[in-house]
Each structure stands twice: as structure tokens, then as C-alpha cells.
PDB file of C-alpha atoms in Angstrom:
ATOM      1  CA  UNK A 875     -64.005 -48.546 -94.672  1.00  0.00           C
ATOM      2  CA  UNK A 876     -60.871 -47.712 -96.607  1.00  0.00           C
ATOM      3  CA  UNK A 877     -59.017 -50.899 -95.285  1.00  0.00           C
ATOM      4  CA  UNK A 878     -62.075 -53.010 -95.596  1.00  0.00           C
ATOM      5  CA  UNK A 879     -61.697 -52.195 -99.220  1.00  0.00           C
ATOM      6  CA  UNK A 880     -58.210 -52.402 -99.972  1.00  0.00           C
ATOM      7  CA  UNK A 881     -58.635 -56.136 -98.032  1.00  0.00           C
ATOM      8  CA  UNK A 882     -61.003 -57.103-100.361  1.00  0.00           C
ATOM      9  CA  UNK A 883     -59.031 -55.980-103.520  1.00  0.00           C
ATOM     10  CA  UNK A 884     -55.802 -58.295-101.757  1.00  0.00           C
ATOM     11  CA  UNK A 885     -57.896 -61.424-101.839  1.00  0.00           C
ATOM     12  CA  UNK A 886     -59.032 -60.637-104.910  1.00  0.00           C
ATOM     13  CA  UNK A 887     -55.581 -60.539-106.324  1.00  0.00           C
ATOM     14  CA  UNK A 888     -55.318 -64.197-106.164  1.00  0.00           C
ATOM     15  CA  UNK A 889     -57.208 -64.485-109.778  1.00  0.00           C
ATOM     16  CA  UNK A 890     -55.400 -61.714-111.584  1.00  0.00           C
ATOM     17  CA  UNK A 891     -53.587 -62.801-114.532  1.00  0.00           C
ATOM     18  CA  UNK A 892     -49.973 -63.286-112.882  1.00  0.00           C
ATOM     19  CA  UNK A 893     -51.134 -65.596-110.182  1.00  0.00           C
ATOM     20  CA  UNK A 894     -53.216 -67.908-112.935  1.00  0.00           C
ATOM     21  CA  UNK A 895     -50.130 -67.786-115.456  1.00  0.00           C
ATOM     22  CA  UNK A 896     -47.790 -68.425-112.027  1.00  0.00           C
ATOM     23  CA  UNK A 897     -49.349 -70.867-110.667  1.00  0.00           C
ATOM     24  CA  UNK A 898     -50.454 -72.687-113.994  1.00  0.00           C
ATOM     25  CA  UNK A 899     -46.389 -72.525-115.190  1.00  0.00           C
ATOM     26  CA  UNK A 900     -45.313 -75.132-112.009  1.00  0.00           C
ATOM     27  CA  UNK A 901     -48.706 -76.741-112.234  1.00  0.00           C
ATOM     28  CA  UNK A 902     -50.425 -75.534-109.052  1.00  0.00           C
ATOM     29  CA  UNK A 903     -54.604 -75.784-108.926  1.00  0.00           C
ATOM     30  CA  UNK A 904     -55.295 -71.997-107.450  1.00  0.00           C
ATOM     31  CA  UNK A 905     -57.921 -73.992-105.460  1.00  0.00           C
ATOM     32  CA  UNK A 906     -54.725 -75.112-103.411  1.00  0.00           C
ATOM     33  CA  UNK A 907     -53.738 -71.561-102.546  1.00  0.00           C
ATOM     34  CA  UNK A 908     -54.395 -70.587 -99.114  1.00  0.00           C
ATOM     35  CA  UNK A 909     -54.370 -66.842 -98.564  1.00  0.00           C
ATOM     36  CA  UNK A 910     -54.381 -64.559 -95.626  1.00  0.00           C
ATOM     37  CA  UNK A 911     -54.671 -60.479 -95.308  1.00  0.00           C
ATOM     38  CA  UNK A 912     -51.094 -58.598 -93.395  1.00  0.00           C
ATOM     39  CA  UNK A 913     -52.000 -55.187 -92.114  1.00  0.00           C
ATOM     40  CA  UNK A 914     -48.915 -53.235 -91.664  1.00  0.00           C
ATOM     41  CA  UNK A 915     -48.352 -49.564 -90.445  1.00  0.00           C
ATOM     42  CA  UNK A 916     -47.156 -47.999 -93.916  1.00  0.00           C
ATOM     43  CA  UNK A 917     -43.993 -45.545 -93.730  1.00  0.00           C
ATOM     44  CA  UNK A 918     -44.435 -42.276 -95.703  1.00  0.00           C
ATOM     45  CA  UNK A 919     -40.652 -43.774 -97.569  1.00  0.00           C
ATOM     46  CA  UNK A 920     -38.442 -41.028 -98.781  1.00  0.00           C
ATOM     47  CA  UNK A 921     -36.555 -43.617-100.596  1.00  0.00           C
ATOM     48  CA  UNK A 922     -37.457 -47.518-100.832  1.00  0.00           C
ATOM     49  CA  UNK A 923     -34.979 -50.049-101.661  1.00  0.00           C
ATOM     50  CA  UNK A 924     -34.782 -53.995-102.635  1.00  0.00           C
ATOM     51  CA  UNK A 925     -31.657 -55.916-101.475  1.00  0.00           C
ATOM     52  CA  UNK A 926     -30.477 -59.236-103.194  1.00  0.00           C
ATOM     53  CA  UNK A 927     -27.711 -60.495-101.168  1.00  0.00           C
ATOM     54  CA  UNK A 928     -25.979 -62.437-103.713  1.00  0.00           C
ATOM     55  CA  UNK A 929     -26.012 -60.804-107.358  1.00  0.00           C
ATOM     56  CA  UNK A 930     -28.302 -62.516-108.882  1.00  0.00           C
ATOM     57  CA  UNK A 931     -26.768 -61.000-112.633  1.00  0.00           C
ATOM     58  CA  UNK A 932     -23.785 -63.022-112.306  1.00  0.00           C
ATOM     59  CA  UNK A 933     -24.006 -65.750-108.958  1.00  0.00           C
ATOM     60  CA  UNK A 934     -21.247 -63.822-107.143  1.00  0.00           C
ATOM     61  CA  UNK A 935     -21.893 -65.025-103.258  1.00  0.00           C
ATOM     62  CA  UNK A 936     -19.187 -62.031-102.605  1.00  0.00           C
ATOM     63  CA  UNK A 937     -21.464 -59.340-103.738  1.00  0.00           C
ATOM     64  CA  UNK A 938     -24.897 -58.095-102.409  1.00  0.00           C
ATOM     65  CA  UNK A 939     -26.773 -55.966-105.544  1.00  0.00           C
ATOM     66  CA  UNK A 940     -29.306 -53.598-104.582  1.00  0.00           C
ATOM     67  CA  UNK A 941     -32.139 -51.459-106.145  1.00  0.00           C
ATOM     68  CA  UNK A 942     -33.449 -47.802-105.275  1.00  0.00           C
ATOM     69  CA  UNK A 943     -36.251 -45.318-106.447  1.00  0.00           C
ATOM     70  CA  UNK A 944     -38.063 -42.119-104.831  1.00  0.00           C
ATOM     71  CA  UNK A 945     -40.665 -42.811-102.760  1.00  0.00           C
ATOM     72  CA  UNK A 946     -42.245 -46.045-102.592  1.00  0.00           C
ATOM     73  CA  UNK A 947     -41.010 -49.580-103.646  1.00  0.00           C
ATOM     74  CA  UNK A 948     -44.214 -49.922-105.711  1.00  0.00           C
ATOM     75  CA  UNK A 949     -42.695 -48.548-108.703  1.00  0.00           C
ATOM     76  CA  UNK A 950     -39.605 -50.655-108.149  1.00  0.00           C
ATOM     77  CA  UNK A 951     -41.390 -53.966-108.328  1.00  0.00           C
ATOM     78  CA  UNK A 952     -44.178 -52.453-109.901  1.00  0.00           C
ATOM     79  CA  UNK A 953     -44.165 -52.456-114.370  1.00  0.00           C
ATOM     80  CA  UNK A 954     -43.236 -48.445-114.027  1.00  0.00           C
ATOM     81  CA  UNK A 955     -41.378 -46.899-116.714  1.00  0.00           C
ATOM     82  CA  UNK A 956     -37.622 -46.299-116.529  1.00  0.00           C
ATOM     83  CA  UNK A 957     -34.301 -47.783-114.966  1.00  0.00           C
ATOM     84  CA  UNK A 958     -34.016 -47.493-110.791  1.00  0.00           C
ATOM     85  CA  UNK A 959     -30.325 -46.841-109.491  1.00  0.00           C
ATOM     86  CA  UNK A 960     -28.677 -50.182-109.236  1.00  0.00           C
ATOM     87  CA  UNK A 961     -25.304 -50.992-107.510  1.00  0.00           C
ATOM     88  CA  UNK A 962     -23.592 -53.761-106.122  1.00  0.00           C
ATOM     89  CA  UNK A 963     -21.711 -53.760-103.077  1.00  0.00           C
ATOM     90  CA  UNK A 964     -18.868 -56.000-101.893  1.00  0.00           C
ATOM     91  CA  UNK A 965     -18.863 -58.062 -98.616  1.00  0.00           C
ATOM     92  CA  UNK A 966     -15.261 -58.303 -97.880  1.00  0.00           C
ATOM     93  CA  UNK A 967     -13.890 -55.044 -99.441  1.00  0.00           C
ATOM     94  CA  UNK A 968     -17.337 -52.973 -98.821  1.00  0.00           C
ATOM     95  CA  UNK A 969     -16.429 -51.819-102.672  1.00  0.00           C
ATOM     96  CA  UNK A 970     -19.921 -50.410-104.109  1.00  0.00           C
ATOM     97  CA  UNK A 971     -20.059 -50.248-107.744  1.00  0.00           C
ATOM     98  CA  UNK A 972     -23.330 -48.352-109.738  1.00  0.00           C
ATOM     99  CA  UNK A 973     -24.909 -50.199-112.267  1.00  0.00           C
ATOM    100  CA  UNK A 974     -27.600 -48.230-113.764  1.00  0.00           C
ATOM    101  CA  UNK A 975     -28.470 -44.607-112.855  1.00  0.00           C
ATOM    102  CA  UNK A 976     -31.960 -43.691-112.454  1.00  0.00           C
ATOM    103  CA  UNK A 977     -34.303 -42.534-114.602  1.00  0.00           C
ATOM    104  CA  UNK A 978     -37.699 -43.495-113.500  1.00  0.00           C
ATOM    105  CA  UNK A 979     -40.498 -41.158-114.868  1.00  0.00           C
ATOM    106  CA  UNK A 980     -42.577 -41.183-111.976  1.00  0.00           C
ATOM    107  CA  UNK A 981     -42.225 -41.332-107.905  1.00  0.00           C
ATOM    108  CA  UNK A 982     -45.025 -42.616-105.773  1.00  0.00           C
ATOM    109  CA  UNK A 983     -45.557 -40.891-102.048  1.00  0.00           C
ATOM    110  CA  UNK A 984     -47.472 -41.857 -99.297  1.00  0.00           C
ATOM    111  CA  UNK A 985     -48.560 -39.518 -95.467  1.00  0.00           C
ATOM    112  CA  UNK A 986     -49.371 -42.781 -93.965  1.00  0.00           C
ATOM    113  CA  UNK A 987     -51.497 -45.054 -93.000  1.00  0.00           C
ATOM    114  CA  UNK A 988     -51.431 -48.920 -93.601  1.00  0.00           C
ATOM    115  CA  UNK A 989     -50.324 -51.339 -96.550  1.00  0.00           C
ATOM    116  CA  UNK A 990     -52.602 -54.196 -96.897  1.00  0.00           C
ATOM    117  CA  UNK A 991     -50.438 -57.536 -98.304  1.00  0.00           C
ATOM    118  CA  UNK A 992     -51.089 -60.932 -98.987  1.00  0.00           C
ATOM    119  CA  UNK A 993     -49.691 -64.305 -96.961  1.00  0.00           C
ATOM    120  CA  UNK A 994     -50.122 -67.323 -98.930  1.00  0.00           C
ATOM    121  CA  UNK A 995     -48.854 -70.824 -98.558  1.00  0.00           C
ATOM    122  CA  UNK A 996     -47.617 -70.441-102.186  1.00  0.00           C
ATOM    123  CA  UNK A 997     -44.709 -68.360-100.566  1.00  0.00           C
ATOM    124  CA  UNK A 998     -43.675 -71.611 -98.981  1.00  0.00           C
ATOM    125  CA  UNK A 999     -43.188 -73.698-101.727  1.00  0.00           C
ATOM    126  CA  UNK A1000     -39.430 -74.327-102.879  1.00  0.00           C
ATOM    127  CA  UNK A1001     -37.971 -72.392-106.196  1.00  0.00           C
ATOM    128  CA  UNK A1002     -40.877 -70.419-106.038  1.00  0.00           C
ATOM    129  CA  UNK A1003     -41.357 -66.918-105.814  1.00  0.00           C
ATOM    130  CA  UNK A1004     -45.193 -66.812-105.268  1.00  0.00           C
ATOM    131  CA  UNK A1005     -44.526 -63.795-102.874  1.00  0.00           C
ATOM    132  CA  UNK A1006     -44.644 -61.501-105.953  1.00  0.00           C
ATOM    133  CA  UNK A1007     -47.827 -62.617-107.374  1.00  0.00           C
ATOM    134  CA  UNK A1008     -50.432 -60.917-105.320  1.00  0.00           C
ATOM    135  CA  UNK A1009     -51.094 -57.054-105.241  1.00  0.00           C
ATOM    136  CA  UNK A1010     -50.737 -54.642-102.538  1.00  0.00           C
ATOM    137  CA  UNK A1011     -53.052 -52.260-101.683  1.00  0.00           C
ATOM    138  CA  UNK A1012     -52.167 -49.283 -99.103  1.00  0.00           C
ATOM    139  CA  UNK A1013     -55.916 -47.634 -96.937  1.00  0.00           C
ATOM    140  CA  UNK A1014     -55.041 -43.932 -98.000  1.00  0.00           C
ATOM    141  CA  UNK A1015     -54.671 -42.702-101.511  1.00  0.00           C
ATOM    142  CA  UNK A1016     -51.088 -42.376-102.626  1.00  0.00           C
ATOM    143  CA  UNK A1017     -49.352 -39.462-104.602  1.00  0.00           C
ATOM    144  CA  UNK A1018     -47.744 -40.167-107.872  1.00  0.00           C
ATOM    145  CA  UNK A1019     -45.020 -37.431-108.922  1.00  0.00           C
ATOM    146  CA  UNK A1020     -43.400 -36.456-112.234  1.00  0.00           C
ATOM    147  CA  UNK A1021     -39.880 -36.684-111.232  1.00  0.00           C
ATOM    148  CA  UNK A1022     -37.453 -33.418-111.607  1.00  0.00           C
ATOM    149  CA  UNK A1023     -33.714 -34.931-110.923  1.00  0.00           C
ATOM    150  CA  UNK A1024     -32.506 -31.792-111.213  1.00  0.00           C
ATOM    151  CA  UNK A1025     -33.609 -31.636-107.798  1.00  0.00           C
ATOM    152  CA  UNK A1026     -32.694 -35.240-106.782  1.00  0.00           C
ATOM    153  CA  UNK A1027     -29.980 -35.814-104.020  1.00  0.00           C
ATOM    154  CA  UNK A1028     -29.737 -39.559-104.830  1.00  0.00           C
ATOM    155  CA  UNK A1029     -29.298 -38.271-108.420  1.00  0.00           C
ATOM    156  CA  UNK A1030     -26.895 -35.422-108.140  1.00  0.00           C
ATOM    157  CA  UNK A1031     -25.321 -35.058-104.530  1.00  0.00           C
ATOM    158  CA  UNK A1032     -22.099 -38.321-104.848  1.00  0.00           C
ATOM    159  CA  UNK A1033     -22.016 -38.156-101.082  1.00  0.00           C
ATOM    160  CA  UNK A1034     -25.582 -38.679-100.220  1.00  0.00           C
ATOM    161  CA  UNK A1035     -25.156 -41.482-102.747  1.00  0.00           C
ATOM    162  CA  UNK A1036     -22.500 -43.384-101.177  1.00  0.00           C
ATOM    163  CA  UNK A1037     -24.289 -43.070 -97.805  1.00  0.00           C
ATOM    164  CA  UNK A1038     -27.242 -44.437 -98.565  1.00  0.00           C
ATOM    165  CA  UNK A1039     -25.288 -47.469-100.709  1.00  0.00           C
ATOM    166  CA  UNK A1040     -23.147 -48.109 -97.836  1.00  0.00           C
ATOM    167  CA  UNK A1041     -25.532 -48.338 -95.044  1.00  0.00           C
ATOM    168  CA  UNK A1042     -27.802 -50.957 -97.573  1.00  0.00           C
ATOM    169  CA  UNK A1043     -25.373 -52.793 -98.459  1.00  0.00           C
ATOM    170  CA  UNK A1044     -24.287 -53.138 -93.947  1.00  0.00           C
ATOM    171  CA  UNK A1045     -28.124 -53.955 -94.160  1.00  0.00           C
ATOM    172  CA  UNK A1046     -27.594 -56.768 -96.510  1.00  0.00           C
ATOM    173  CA  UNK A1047     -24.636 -58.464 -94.847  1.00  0.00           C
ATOM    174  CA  UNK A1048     -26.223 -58.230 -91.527  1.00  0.00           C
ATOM    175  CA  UNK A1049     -29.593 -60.033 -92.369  1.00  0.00           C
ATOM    176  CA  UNK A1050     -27.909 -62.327 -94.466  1.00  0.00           C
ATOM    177  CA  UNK A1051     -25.747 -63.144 -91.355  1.00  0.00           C
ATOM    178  CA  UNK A1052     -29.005 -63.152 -89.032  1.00  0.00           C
ATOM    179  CA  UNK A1053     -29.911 -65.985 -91.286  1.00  0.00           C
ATOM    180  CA  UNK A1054     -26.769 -68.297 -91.198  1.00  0.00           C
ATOM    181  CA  UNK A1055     -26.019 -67.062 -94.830  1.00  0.00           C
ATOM    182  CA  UNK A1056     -28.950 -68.101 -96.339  1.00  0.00           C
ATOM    183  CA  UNK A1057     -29.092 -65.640 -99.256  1.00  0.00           C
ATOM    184  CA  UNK A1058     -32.366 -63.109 -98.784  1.00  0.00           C
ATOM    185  CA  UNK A1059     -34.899 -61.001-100.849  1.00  0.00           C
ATOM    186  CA  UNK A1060     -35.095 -58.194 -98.411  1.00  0.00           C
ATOM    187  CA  UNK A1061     -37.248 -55.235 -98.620  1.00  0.00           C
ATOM    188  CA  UNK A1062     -36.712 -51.587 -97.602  1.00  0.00           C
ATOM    189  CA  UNK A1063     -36.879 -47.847 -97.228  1.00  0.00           C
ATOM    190  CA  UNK A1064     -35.602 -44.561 -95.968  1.00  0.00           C
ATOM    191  CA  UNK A1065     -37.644 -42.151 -93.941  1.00  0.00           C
ATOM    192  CA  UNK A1066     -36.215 -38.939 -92.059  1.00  0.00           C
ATOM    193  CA  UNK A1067     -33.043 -40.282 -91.705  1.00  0.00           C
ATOM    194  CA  UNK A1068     -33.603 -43.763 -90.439  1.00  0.00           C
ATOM    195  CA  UNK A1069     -33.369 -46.953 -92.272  1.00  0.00           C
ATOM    196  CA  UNK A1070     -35.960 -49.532 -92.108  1.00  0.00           C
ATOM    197  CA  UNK A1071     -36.497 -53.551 -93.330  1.00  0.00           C
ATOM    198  CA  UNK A1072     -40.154 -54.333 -94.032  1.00  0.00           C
ATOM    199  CA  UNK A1073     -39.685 -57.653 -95.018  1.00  0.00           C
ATOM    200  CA  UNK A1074     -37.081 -60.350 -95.692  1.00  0.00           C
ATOM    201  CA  UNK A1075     -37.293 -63.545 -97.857  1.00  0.00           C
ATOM    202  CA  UNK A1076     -35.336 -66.459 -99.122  1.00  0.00           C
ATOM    203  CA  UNK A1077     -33.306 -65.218-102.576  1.00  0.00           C
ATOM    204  CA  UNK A1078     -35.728 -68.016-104.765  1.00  0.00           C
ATOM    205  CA  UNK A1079     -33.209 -67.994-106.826  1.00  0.00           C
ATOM    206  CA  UNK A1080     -30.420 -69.110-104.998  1.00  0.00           C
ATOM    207  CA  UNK A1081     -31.638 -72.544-102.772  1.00  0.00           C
ATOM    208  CA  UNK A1082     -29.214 -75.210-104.624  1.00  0.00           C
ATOM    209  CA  UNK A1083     -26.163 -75.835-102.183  1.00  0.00           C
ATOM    210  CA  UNK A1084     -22.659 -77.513-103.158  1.00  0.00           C
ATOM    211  CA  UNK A1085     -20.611 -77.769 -99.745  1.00  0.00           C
ATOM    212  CA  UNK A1086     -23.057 -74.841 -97.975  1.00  0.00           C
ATOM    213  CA  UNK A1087     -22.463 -72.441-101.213  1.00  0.00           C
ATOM    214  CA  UNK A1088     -25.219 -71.042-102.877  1.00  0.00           C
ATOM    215  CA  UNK A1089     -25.645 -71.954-106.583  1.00  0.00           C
ATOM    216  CA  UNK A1090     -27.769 -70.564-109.321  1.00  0.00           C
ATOM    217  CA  UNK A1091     -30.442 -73.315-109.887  1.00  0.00           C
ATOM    218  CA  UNK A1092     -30.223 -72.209-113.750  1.00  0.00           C
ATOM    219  CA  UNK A1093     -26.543 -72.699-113.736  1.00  0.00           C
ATOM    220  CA  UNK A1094     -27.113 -75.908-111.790  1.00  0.00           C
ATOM    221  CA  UNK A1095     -29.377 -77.117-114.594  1.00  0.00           C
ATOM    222  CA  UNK A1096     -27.153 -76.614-117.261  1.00  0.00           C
ATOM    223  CA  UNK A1097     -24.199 -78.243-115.345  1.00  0.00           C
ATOM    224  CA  UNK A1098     -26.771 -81.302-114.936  1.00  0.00           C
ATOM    225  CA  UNK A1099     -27.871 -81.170-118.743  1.00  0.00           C
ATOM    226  CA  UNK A1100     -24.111 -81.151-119.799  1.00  0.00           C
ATOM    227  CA  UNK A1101     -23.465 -84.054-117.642  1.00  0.00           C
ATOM    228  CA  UNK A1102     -25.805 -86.188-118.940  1.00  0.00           C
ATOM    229  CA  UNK A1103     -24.932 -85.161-122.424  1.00  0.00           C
ATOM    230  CA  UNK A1104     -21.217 -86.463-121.871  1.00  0.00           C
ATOM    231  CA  UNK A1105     -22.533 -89.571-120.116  1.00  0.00           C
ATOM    232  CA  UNK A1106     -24.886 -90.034-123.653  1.00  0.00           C
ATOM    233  CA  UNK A1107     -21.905 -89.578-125.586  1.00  0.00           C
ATOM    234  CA  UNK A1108     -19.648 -92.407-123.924  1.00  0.00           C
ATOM    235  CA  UNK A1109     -22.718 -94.826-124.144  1.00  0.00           C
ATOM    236  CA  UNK A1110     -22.753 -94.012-127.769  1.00  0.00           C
ATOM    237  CA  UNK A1111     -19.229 -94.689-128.117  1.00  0.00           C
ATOM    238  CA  UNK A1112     -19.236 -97.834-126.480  1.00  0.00           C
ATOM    239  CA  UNK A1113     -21.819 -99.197-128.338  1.00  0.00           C
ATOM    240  CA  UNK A1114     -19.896 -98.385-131.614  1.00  0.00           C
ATOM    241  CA  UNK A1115     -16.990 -99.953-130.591  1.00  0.00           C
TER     242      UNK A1115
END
């Protein structure tokens, strides 16, 4: 019954007010969106990370920047208050850098069960990340926890820090090598020692080549804008002449 229920509250995701602004922004009808219903075995995540595999702050194809919380990735992606621990990691010199420490309020636990997600052709379309726009439901209730960092290795203990930035980052370069260097939006946690990858994606960001490099379609815009600008200006001048 549980997972009858948390189905039912995935399809009905696809009219909640992010998928109608989404979709309305690029101008698709929702009546185009095809949806289906992923059951996955959930892990009871001791840690969940997101991987970006290049950094999408500043379009560096050498470095892979990364995201981690307590507990599940819901309050990563989710609108939960506070900063997760960011770093970036380097391909070539396997350099990791923090960005932000953490400071969310509040960690989200799991025992088990399944995650119910949605599949959707609006995943498919180019430049688009529909993949965020539906809601996730797990079949058993899930635990949310003031956090105490007083308590937190990830937090306090450097070493456990560096391990657990180290072996993402190796996550990172290996998928993105799995995938002939497409750049990828990949998913994760950390559960009794073991490392697992729940999901990969294309980076949306990044799907602009220039001689097989990635380039950040926003930075790609403005290059295009400032060319045509310069050609405008030379017509000008010609016709003053």
C-alpha cells in the first residue's frame, strides 16, 4: 500500500508548480510529457553526494566539483536550509580544494525500503534539465535529524574528510571516462563503508562542443552575442563611410 501511494504522489508531481513554470519557460505543453514510475531499492545513506564533473562555477574541464550532506541527498537537492560541504577536485593533480563547509540544519535518514522516481521524456530533451522537476517519494517514512557537528566526522575528523573527497572525486573521473568524457550529473552515497552511484546524467549544462571540449552554453551565448555586436558595428561603419 505504501508504494502504491508514494507512486501516485510521483505522477502527480508532474503538475506541481516547478514542472508548469519548467516546462512553460522553454515552451513545452505538459500534455507532451510522457511519464513513467522507477522503483529502486533505497540505501539507508550515511552520507549522499552529487558529482559535477566539470565545475560548473567557473567551466574548468580540469576540475570535477562535488557536494555532500548527512544522510540523504534529499536535502542536498531539496530547498533545505544551510550550505552542504563543497569541494572541487583536480583530474590531473588529484588536488581537492573545500569550498564551503557545512552547515545544514537538518539530516534526513532512511532503514530502507524503496525510492519511488519519475522517468519522463522531458529528461531527453537537449539543454534541459527536466530530471529535477518531478518529486521523489521513498515507501517507508524517513527520519529528519537536528544536526550536532560536534559529533560530525565529515565535519571535524580532516582525515575522514579527505577520504571520502578522494574516493568521489576517483568516482567522477571514472564515469566521466565510462562515458567518452561526456561531462555527467552523477548521483551518490555512502553506506557502511562502501560507495555507491544511483544515477548518472548528462552535465545540462555543459553540451556545446568546440574541437570535443565542453563549453558553458551561457558563455557560448555571450561569445555569440559579442560577435554579432562587432559584425553590427562594421556594417555601421561601412555605411557611414
Amino acid at each position: 500500500e505504501t508504494v502504491w501511494e508514494s507512486t501516485k504522489k510521483v505522477f502527480a508531481s508532474k503538475f506541481n508548480d516547478r514542472a508548469y513554470l519548467g516546462t512553460k519557460k522553454i515552451g513545452i505543453q505538459m500534455e507532451f510529457i510522457r511519464m513513467a514510475v522507477l522503483l529502486q531499492e533505497i540505501i539507508p545513506a550515511e552520507y549522499a553526494f552529487v558529482i559535477h564533473t566539470i565545475n560548473p562555477t567557473n567551466g574548468n574541464t580540469d576540475e570535477i566539483y562535488a557536494e555532500i550532506v548527512h544522510g540523504l541527498g534529499e536535502t542536498l537537492v531539496g530547498t533545505y536550509e544551510g550550505q552542504s560541504f563543497s569541494f572541487t577536485y583536480h583530474k590531473k593533480t588529484k588536488q581537492i580544494k573545500t569550498i564551503h563547509s557545512l552547515n545544514k540544519s537538518i539530516a534526513m535518514f532512511v532503514k530502507g525500503g524503496y525510492i519511488l522516481r519519475s522517468d519522463s521524456n522531458s529528461e531527453d530533451l537537449k539543454h534541459f534539465a527536466g530530471a529535477g522537476l518531478f518529486d521523489s517519494f521513498p515507501s517507508e517514512p524517513t527520519r529528519e535529524q537536528l544536526m550536532n557537528y560536534k559529533d560530525s566526522k565529515l565535519f571535524n575528523d580532516k582525515g575522514f574528510q579527505e577520504y571520502l573527497c578522494k574516493h568521489i572525486g576517483e568516482i567522477g573521473v571514472c564515469i566521466e571516462d565510462i562515458y567518452q568524457g561526456q561531462p555527467q550529473d552523477i548521483e551518490g552515497c555512502f553506506y557502511n563503508g562502501q560507495f555507491y552511484v544511483v544515477q548518472t546524467r548528462p552535465q545540462v549544462q555543459f553540451l556545446f562542443f568546440d574541437n570535443q571540449r565542453p563549453i558553458n552554453k551561457n558563455i557560448y551565448k555571450q561569445k555569440k552575442k559579442k560577435k554579432k555586436k562587432i559584425a553590427k558595428t562594421k556594417i555601421q561603419k561601412r555605411i557611414t563611410r
